[in-house]
Amino acid sequence: MKHFLSLADLPDFDATVQLAKKLKESPFAFEDQGKRKTIGLLFFNPSLRTRLSTQKAAQNLGLNTLVMNFSNEAWALEFEDGTEMRGIRSEHVREAAAVVSQYCDIVAIRAFASLTDKENDEAEIVLKSFQKYASIPVINMESATNHPLQALADALTLEENKTIHRPKVVLTWAPHPKALPHAVGNSFVNMMHYQDADFVIANPEGYDLDPRITKQITVLNNQEEALKNADFVYAKNWCSYTQYGHILRTDDEWMLSPEKMKLTNNAKFMHCLPIRRNIVVSDGVLDNPNSLVIEQANNRTYAAQAVLKTLLDNG
Ligand code: CP
């Protein structure tokens, strides 16, 4: 594996989940593997879990970590080629990526979708520019369309908590006051393509994810029907994909409540966090012992560690 931009880059998905599981049991088993090497974590957007868990994962492998909030600490970057740089953008990504490559052996990048220009977002300009101009492996810490580290942690959480071979897993859209990207939903769907599960997506009309990602998966516009007999319920908001970046409804009909969870097979509840209480989901769901959200956050460390170890194995 040269870079980790999406789950498809993993040489073996199941083996990576098993590696994450082993690393969770023995986090320091390879504590010297990254000795005298450095990872740079570059954030164009805020983070709690990704920032701390990726740093911890790197340190568990002996890597030095450099962390930078690129959006307010670095020079504003130009990504277009051939421009006369007269505006506020002081540095071209060609130099920035090459310079970061002098100080680091791996670089990880978070750069969200703008949600104003679908074509531009889908081109993944920031991530792909670093891939092009850096001379070191690039890790996606959530890009415009993908959050593979989250999805890998979610796969580990499913693996640890499933009690039957083929569980029913429901990814349900939930309300949110702000327009949110599709990255987590997309990566969860991509991850479910590797699972033996009865997988259903539930979202209101107008909120279908990119059909190139959902492919043949059943999509229901009736949340309560989808929740019936579910073993896992994963809630997530995303804005409209067809009316790109728009919020089409602001009511709370799709908020998850303990009453709705009663329709399930005593389902475990999942969410990537951060979560707005009593907007996305009510307190009674989050505070229920069936909520896995803190374990999902814990598993972010071991998912990241498995990815870093795989990159280090490649030299
Ligand atoms: N789930 C997740 O990526 O959390 P952060 O945005 O806090 O990193």
CSV table of C-alpha atoms and ligand atoms in Angstrom, one decimal:
chain,number,residue,atom,x,y,z
A,1,MET,CA,0.0,0.0,0.0
A,2,LYS,CA,1.6,3.3,-1.1
A,3,HIS,CA,-1.1,5.7,0.1
A,4,PHE,CA,-4.3,5.3,2.2
A,5,LEU,CA,-6.9,7.5,0.5
A,6,SER,CA,-9.8,5.1,0.7
A,7,LEU,CA,-10.6,1.6,1.9
A,8,ALA,CA,-9.9,0.3,-1.6
A,9,ASP,CA,-6.2,1.0,-1.0
A,10,LEU,CA,-5.9,-1.6,1.7
A,11,PRO,CA,-4.2,-4.8,0.4
A,12,ASP,CA,-6.6,-7.0,2.4
A,13,PHE,CA,-9.6,-5.4,4.2
A,14,ASP,CA,-10.4,-8.4,6.6
A,15,ALA,CA,-6.7,-8.8,7.5
A,16,THR,CA,-6.5,-5.1,8.3
A,17,VAL,CA,-9.5,-5.4,10.7
A,18,GLN,CA,-7.9,-8.4,12.3
A,19,LEU,CA,-4.6,-6.5,12.6
A,20,ALA,CA,-6.5,-3.6,14.3
A,21,LYS,CA,-8.0,-6.1,16.7
A,22,LYS,CA,-4.5,-7.5,17.6
A,23,LEU,CA,-3.1,-4.0,18.0
A,24,LYS,CA,-5.9,-3.2,20.4
A,25,GLU,CA,-4.9,-6.2,22.5
A,26,SER,CA,-1.2,-5.3,22.4
A,27,PRO,CA,-0.8,-1.6,21.4
A,28,PHE,CA,2.9,-1.6,22.0
A,29,ALA,CA,3.9,-4.8,20.3
A,30,PHE,CA,5.5,-2.8,17.5
A,31,GLU,CA,6.6,0.2,19.5
A,32,ASP,CA,10.0,0.5,17.8
A,33,GLN,CA,8.7,0.1,14.2
A,34,GLY,CA,8.4,3.8,13.6
A,35,LYS,CA,11.4,4.8,15.6
A,36,ARG,CA,13.3,7.8,14.1
A,37,LYS,CA,10.4,8.4,11.6
A,38,THR,CA,7.9,11.2,11.6
A,39,ILE,CA,4.3,11.6,10.6
A,40,GLY,CA,2.8,15.1,9.9
A,41,LEU,CA,-0.9,15.6,10.6
A,42,LEU,CA,-2.2,18.5,8.6
A,43,PHE,CA,-5.7,19.8,9.5
A,44,PHE,CA,-7.6,22.1,7.2
A,45,ASN,CA,-10.7,21.5,9.4
A,46,PRO,CA,-11.4,20.9,13.1
A,47,SER,CA,-11.1,17.5,14.8
A,48,LEU,CA,-11.1,15.9,18.2
A,49,ARG,CA,-11.1,12.1,17.6
A,50,THR,CA,-9.0,12.0,14.4
A,51,ARG,CA,-6.4,14.3,15.7
A,52,LEU,CA,-5.9,12.6,19.0
A,53,SER,CA,-6.4,9.0,17.9
A,54,THR,CA,-4.1,9.2,14.9
A,55,GLN,CA,-1.4,10.9,17.0
A,56,LYS,CA,-1.8,8.2,19.7
A,57,ALA,CA,-1.7,5.4,17.0
A,58,ALA,CA,1.5,6.9,15.6
A,59,GLN,CA,3.1,7.2,19.1
A,60,ASN,CA,2.2,3.6,19.9
A,61,LEU,CA,4.4,2.6,16.9
A,62,GLY,CA,7.2,4.9,18.0
A,63,LEU,CA,6.6,7.6,15.3
A,64,ASN,CA,7.3,11.2,16.1
A,65,THR,CA,4.3,13.4,15.4
A,66,LEU,CA,4.1,16.9,14.0
A,67,VAL,CA,0.6,18.4,14.0
A,68,MET,CA,-0.4,21.6,12.2
A,69,ASN,CA,-3.7,23.4,11.8
A,70,PHE,CA,-3.2,24.3,8.1
A,71,SER,CA,-6.3,26.5,7.9
A,72,ASN,CA,-5.0,29.2,10.3
A,73,GLU,CA,-1.4,28.5,11.0
A,74,ALA,CA,0.1,27.8,7.5
A,75,TRP,CA,0.3,30.1,4.5
A,76,ALA,CA,-2.9,30.0,2.5
A,77,LEU,CA,-2.3,27.4,-0.3
A,78,GLU,CA,-2.8,27.8,-4.1
A,79,PHE,CA,-3.9,24.6,-5.8
A,80,GLU,CA,-4.3,25.9,-9.4
A,81,ASP,CA,-1.4,25.5,-11.8
A,82,GLY,CA,-0.2,28.4,-13.9
A,83,THR,CA,-1.9,31.1,-11.9
A,84,GLU,CA,-0.3,34.5,-11.1
A,85,MET,CA,-0.4,34.4,-7.3
A,86,ARG,CA,-1.4,38.0,-6.7
A,87,GLY,CA,-4.2,37.2,-4.2
A,88,ILE,CA,-4.2,36.0,-0.6
A,89,ARG,CA,-2.8,32.6,-1.4
A,90,SER,CA,0.9,32.8,-0.6
A,91,GLU,CA,2.3,29.3,-1.2
A,92,HIS,CA,1.6,26.7,-4.0
A,93,VAL,CA,0.8,23.2,-2.9
A,94,ARG,CA,3.7,22.1,-5.2
A,95,GLU,CA,6.2,23.6,-2.8
A,96,ALA,CA,4.2,23.0,0.4
A,97,ALA,CA,3.8,19.2,-0.2
A,98,ALA,CA,7.5,18.9,-1.3
A,99,VAL,CA,8.6,20.8,1.9
A,100,VAL,CA,6.4,18.7,4.2
A,101,SER,CA,8.1,15.6,2.6
A,102,GLN,CA,11.5,16.9,3.8
A,103,TYR,CA,10.3,16.8,7.5
A,104,CYS,CA,8.0,13.8,7.5
A,105,ASP,CA,8.0,10.2,6.4
A,106,ILE,CA,4.2,10.0,6.2
A,107,VAL,CA,1.7,12.8,5.9
A,108,ALA,CA,-2.0,12.7,6.9
A,109,ILE,CA,-4.5,15.3,5.7
A,110,ARG,CA,-8.0,16.4,6.7
A,111,ALA,CA,-9.7,18.6,4.1
A,112,PHE,CA,-13.6,18.6,4.1
A,113,ALA,CA,-16.0,19.2,1.2
A,114,SER,CA,-16.9,22.8,0.5
A,115,LEU,CA,-20.5,21.7,-0.3
A,116,THR,CA,-20.7,24.6,-2.8
A,117,ASP,CA,-19.2,22.9,-5.8
A,118,LYS,CA,-19.8,19.2,-6.3
A,119,GLU,CA,-17.4,18.8,-9.2
A,120,ASN,CA,-14.6,20.5,-7.2
A,121,ASP,CA,-15.3,18.5,-4.1
A,122,GLU,CA,-15.4,15.2,-6.0
A,123,ALA,CA,-12.0,16.1,-7.6
A,124,GLU,CA,-10.5,15.9,-4.0
A,125,ILE,CA,-8.1,18.8,-4.9
A,126,VAL,CA,-6.3,19.0,-1.6
A,127,LEU,CA,-5.8,15.3,-1.0
A,128,LYS,CA,-4.9,14.6,-4.6
A,129,SER,CA,-2.5,17.5,-4.8
A,130,PHE,CA,-0.6,16.3,-1.8
A,131,GLN,CA,-0.6,12.8,-3.3
A,132,LYS,CA,0.8,14.3,-6.5
A,133,TYR,CA,3.5,16.6,-5.1
A,134,ALA,CA,4.5,14.9,-1.9
A,135,SER,CA,7.2,12.2,-2.1
A,136,ILE,CA,5.9,10.3,1.0
A,137,PRO,CA,2.7,8.2,1.7
A,138,VAL,CA,-0.5,10.2,2.2
A,139,ILE,CA,-3.3,9.2,4.6
A,140,ASN,CA,-6.8,10.5,4.3
A,141,MET,CA,-8.1,11.8,7.7
A,142,GLU,CA,-11.4,12.8,6.1
A,143,SER,CA,-11.6,14.3,2.7
A,144,ALA,CA,-14.5,15.8,0.7
A,145,THR,CA,-16.0,12.4,-0.1
A,146,ASN,CA,-14.4,9.8,2.2
A,147,HIS,CA,-13.5,9.1,5.8
A,148,PRO,CA,-11.9,5.6,5.6
A,149,LEU,CA,-10.2,5.7,9.0
A,150,GLN,CA,-13.6,6.1,10.6
A,151,ALA,CA,-15.1,3.3,8.5
A,152,LEU,CA,-12.2,1.0,9.5
A,153,ALA,CA,-12.8,1.7,13.2
A,154,ASP,CA,-16.6,1.1,12.5
A,155,ALA,CA,-15.7,-2.3,11.0
A,156,LEU,CA,-13.7,-3.2,14.1
A,157,THR,CA,-16.6,-2.1,16.3
A,158,LEU,CA,-19.1,-4.3,14.2
A,159,GLU,CA,-16.7,-7.2,14.4
A,160,GLU,CA,-16.4,-6.9,18.2
A,161,ASN,CA,-20.1,-6.5,18.8
A,162,LYS,CA,-21.9,-8.8,16.4
A,163,THR,CA,-23.5,-11.9,18.0
A,164,ILE,CA,-24.8,-13.5,14.8
A,165,HIS,CA,-23.0,-14.3,11.5
A,166,ARG,CA,-25.2,-12.1,9.3
A,167,PRO,CA,-26.5,-9.1,11.3
A,168,LYS,CA,-29.0,-6.6,10.0
A,169,VAL,CA,-27.3,-3.2,9.8
A,170,VAL,CA,-29.2,0.0,9.2
A,171,LEU,CA,-27.5,3.3,8.2
A,172,THR,CA,-30.1,5.9,8.9
A,173,TRP,CA,-30.1,9.6,7.9
A,174,ALA,CA,-30.8,11.8,10.9
A,175,PRO,CA,-31.6,15.6,11.2
A,176,HIS,CA,-29.0,18.3,11.7
A,177,PRO,CA,-29.2,22.1,11.6
A,178,LYS,CA,-26.1,22.5,9.4
A,179,ALA,CA,-25.3,21.1,5.9
A,180,LEU,CA,-22.9,18.2,6.5
A,181,PRO,CA,-20.7,16.3,4.0
A,182,HIS,CA,-21.3,12.8,2.7
A,183,ALA,CA,-17.9,11.5,3.6
A,184,VAL,CA,-18.8,9.4,6.6
A,185,GLY,CA,-22.0,8.0,5.0
A,186,ASN,CA,-20.0,7.2,1.8
A,187,SER,CA,-17.2,5.4,3.7
A,188,PHE,CA,-19.6,3.5,5.9
A,189,VAL,CA,-21.4,2.2,2.7
A,190,ASN,CA,-18.0,1.3,1.1
A,191,MET,CA,-17.1,-0.6,4.3
A,192,MET,CA,-20.4,-2.5,4.3
A,193,HIS,CA,-19.6,-3.8,0.8
A,194,TYR,CA,-16.9,-6.0,2.6
A,195,GLN,CA,-19.4,-7.3,5.2
A,196,ASP,CA,-21.7,-10.3,5.2
A,197,ALA,CA,-24.7,-8.4,6.5
A,198,ASP,CA,-28.3,-7.5,5.7
A,199,PHE,CA,-27.6,-3.9,5.0
A,200,VAL,CA,-30.3,-1.2,4.5
A,201,ILE,CA,-30.0,2.6,4.1
A,202,ALA,CA,-32.8,4.7,5.3
A,203,ASN,CA,-33.1,8.4,4.3
A,204,PRO,CA,-35.9,10.8,3.4
A,205,GLU,CA,-36.6,11.6,-0.3
A,206,GLY,CA,-34.0,13.9,-1.8
A,207,TYR,CA,-31.3,12.6,0.5
A,208,ASP,CA,-30.0,9.6,-1.5
A,209,LEU,CA,-26.3,9.2,-1.4
A,210,ASP,CA,-24.2,9.0,-4.6
A,211,PRO,CA,-25.7,6.0,-6.4
A,212,ARG,CA,-22.2,5.1,-7.7
A,213,ILE,CA,-21.4,4.3,-4.1
A,214,THR,CA,-24.7,2.8,-2.9
A,215,LYS,CA,-25.0,0.6,-6.0
A,216,GLN,CA,-27.6,-2.2,-5.4
A,217,ILE,CA,-28.1,-1.6,-1.7
A,218,THR,CA,-31.7,-1.2,-0.5
A,219,VAL,CA,-32.7,2.4,0.2
A,220,LEU,CA,-35.9,3.0,2.1
A,221,ASN,CA,-37.6,6.3,2.6
A,222,ASN,CA,-39.5,4.9,5.7
A,223,GLN,CA,-37.2,4.9,8.7
A,224,GLU,CA,-39.5,2.8,11.0
A,225,GLU,CA,-39.7,0.1,8.3
A,226,ALA,CA,-36.0,0.0,8.0
A,227,LEU,CA,-35.4,-0.2,11.7
A,228,LYS,CA,-37.5,-3.4,12.1
A,229,ASN,CA,-35.3,-6.2,13.5
A,230,ALA,CA,-32.1,-4.3,13.1
A,231,ASP,CA,-29.0,-5.5,15.1
A,232,PHE,CA,-27.0,-2.3,14.5
A,233,VAL,CA,-28.3,1.2,13.8
A,234,TYR,CA,-25.8,3.8,12.5
A,235,ALA,CA,-27.1,7.3,12.5
A,236,LYS,CA,-25.6,10.1,10.4
A,237,ASN,CA,-26.7,13.3,8.8
A,238,TRP,CA,-25.7,14.4,5.3
A,239,CYS,CA,-26.9,17.2,3.1
A,240,SER,CA,-28.7,16.5,-0.2
A,241,TYR,CA,-26.4,15.0,-2.9
A,242,THR,CA,-28.7,15.8,-5.8
A,243,GLN,CA,-29.4,19.4,-4.6
A,244,TYR,CA,-25.8,19.5,-3.6
A,245,GLY,CA,-25.1,21.1,-0.2
A,246,HIS,CA,-28.7,21.9,0.5
A,247,ILE,CA,-30.8,21.1,3.6
A,248,LEU,CA,-34.3,20.0,2.4
A,249,ARG,CA,-36.0,19.5,5.8
A,250,THR,CA,-35.6,20.9,9.3
A,251,ASP,CA,-38.2,18.8,11.2
A,252,ASP,CA,-37.3,16.2,13.8
A,253,GLU,CA,-39.3,13.3,12.3
A,254,TRP,CA,-36.1,11.3,11.6
A,255,MET,CA,-34.5,11.9,15.0
A,256,LEU,CA,-33.7,8.6,16.7
A,257,SER,CA,-35.5,8.0,19.9
A,258,PRO,CA,-35.8,5.1,22.4
A,259,GLU,CA,-39.3,4.4,21.1
A,260,LYS,CA,-37.9,3.9,17.6
A,261,MET,CA,-35.1,1.7,18.9
A,262,LYS,CA,-37.8,-0.6,20.3
A,263,LEU,CA,-38.6,-1.6,16.7
A,264,THR,CA,-35.1,-3.1,16.4
A,265,ASN,CA,-33.7,-6.4,17.7
A,266,ASN,CA,-32.3,-4.6,20.8
A,267,ALA,CA,-29.9,-2.9,18.3
A,268,LYS,CA,-26.5,-1.5,19.2
A,269,PHE,CA,-26.4,2.2,18.3
A,270,MET,CA,-23.5,3.7,16.4
A,271,HIS,CA,-22.4,7.3,15.4
A,272,CYS,CA,-19.0,8.6,14.4
A,273,LEU,CA,-19.3,11.7,16.7
A,274,PRO,CA,-19.5,14.6,17.2
A,275,ILE,CA,-23.2,14.4,17.7
A,276,ARG,CA,-25.8,17.0,18.6
A,277,ARG,CA,-27.9,15.6,21.4
A,278,ASN,CA,-31.7,15.8,21.0
A,279,ILE,CA,-31.3,16.8,17.4
A,280,VAL,CA,-29.7,13.8,15.7
A,281,VAL,CA,-30.7,11.4,18.5
A,282,SER,CA,-32.3,11.8,21.9
A,283,ASP,CA,-30.4,11.4,25.2
A,284,GLY,CA,-32.1,8.1,25.8
A,285,VAL,CA,-30.4,6.5,22.8
A,286,LEU,CA,-27.0,7.9,23.5
A,287,ASP,CA,-27.0,7.1,27.2
A,288,ASN,CA,-28.3,3.6,26.7
A,289,PRO,CA,-25.9,0.7,27.4
A,290,ASN,CA,-26.4,-0.3,23.8
A,291,SER,CA,-24.7,2.8,22.5
A,292,LEU,CA,-21.2,2.0,21.0
A,293,VAL,CA,-20.2,5.6,20.3
A,294,ILE,CA,-17.4,5.8,22.8
A,295,GLU,CA,-16.0,2.4,21.8
A,296,GLN,CA,-16.1,3.5,18.1
A,297,ALA,CA,-14.0,6.5,19.2
A,298,ASN,CA,-11.6,4.2,21.1
A,299,ASN,CA,-11.3,2.0,18.0
A,300,ARG,CA,-10.2,5.0,15.9
A,301,THR,CA,-6.7,4.5,17.5
A,302,TYR,CA,-6.3,0.9,16.5
A,303,ALA,CA,-7.7,1.4,13.0
A,304,ALA,CA,-5.2,4.2,12.4
A,305,GLN,CA,-2.5,2.1,14.0
A,306,ALA,CA,-3.3,-0.8,11.6
A,307,VAL,CA,-3.0,1.6,8.6
A,308,LEU,CA,0.2,3.1,9.8
A,309,LYS,CA,1.7,-0.3,10.5
A,310,THR,CA,0.8,-1.4,7.0
A,311,LEU,CA,2.5,1.6,5.5
A,312,LEU,CA,5.5,1.1,7.6
A,313,ASP,CA,5.7,-2.6,6.6
A,314,ASN,CA,6.1,-1.3,3.1
A,315,GLY,CA,9.1,0.6,4.2
B,1,CP,N1,-15.4,11.1,13.8
B,1,CP,C1,-14.5,12.1,13.7
B,1,CP,O1,-13.8,12.1,12.6
B,1,CP,O2,-14.3,12.9,14.7
B,1,CP,P1,-13.5,14.3,14.6
B,1,CP,O3,-14.1,15.1,13.5
B,1,CP,O4,-13.6,14.9,16.0
B,1,CP,O5,-12.1,13.9,14.2
